[in-house]
């Protein structure tokens, strides 16, 4: 397996290196994404594809009276996220579980918001996974998707060949899948770096 395949599902030593790189390499993107959504101090938030746990750490700060849950189908990512947020886990403010976006291990209407940073590229069946997100959100809950590529960059095809199972979606494809999954009030924002942020409401 190539090192870059660990962006899809980190495993082993290479996976540990990758999740550490994700925490630093995606920081600017995450900051921009978080600026696109307002969360209450007591919100219950799920971060799907939580990677190295940096975004969980940010969510804990944004929601000081809330509860943050991370989910990832990589055991390496789950372990790293738990370690990065150890104090919050021990305090009962944070949980990190192993699970896939197409079969989220949570009750209906469990969360006020769901976030997904640099991860929907690898989700197995976009509309099916979005329906799962819709299911676990409360009525009025918000879903935030933040990607470094809008599917229109020259290098996108190269990365999809290098990383098996990766699909880089355009904003229009994300919007259509969200509509099919039952979401409304869909808003898309892009910046001059080609980053895309999509928010949708249940």
PDB file of N, CA and C in Angstrom, residues 4 28-29 65 77-78 83 99 158 170:
ATOM      1  N   UNK A   4       0.305   7.393   0.535  1.00  0.00           N
ATOM      2  CA  UNK A   4      -0.830   8.298   0.349  1.00  0.00           C
ATOM      3  C   UNK A   4      -2.173   7.595   0.491  1.00  0.00           C
ATOM      4  N   UNK A  28      -5.591  25.266   8.510  1.00  0.00           N
ATOM      5  CA  UNK A  28      -6.132  26.480   7.889  1.00  0.00           C
ATOM      6  C   UNK A  28      -7.501  26.218   7.265  1.00  0.00           C
ATOM      7  N   UNK A  29      -7.634  25.069   6.599  1.00  0.00           N
ATOM      8  CA  UNK A  29      -8.916  24.687   6.018  1.00  0.00           C
ATOM      9  C   UNK A  29      -9.982  24.573   7.101  1.00  0.00           C
ATOM     10  N   UNK A  65     -19.828  23.890  26.876  1.00  0.00           N
ATOM     11  CA  UNK A  65     -20.813  23.207  27.715  1.00  0.00           C
ATOM     12  C   UNK A  65     -21.477  22.048  26.977  1.00  0.00           C
ATOM     13  N   UNK A  77      -6.882   6.269  13.576  1.00  0.00           N
ATOM     14  CA  UNK A  77      -7.455   7.596  13.777  1.00  0.00           C
ATOM     15  C   UNK A  77      -8.198   7.691  15.097  1.00  0.00           C
ATOM     16  N   UNK A  78      -8.937   6.663  15.430  1.00  0.00           N
ATOM     17  CA  UNK A  78      -9.680   6.659  16.699  1.00  0.00           C
ATOM     18  C   UNK A  78      -8.713   6.766  17.874  1.00  0.00           C
ATOM     19  N   UNK A  83      -6.319  10.178  22.124  1.00  0.00           N
ATOM     20  CA  UNK A  83      -5.123  10.653  22.824  1.00  0.00           C
ATOM     21  C   UNK A  83      -5.026  12.179  22.785  1.00  0.00           C
ATOM     22  N   UNK A  99     -16.359   3.629  13.444  1.00  0.00           N
ATOM     23  CA  UNK A  99     -17.592   3.412  12.690  1.00  0.00           C
ATOM     24  C   UNK A  99     -17.515   4.054  11.323  1.00  0.00           C
ATOM     25  N   UNK A 158      -5.190  13.404 -10.882  1.00  0.00           N
ATOM     26  CA  UNK A 158      -3.961  12.731 -10.457  1.00  0.00           C
ATOM     27  C   UNK A 158      -4.142  12.074  -9.095  1.00  0.00           C
ATOM     28  N   UNK A 170     -17.631  17.819  -7.073  1.00  0.00           N
ATOM     29  CA  UNK A 170     -17.885  19.232  -7.268  1.00  0.00           C
ATOM     30  C   UNK A 170     -18.932  19.687  -6.253  1.00  0.00           C
TER      31      UNK A 170
END
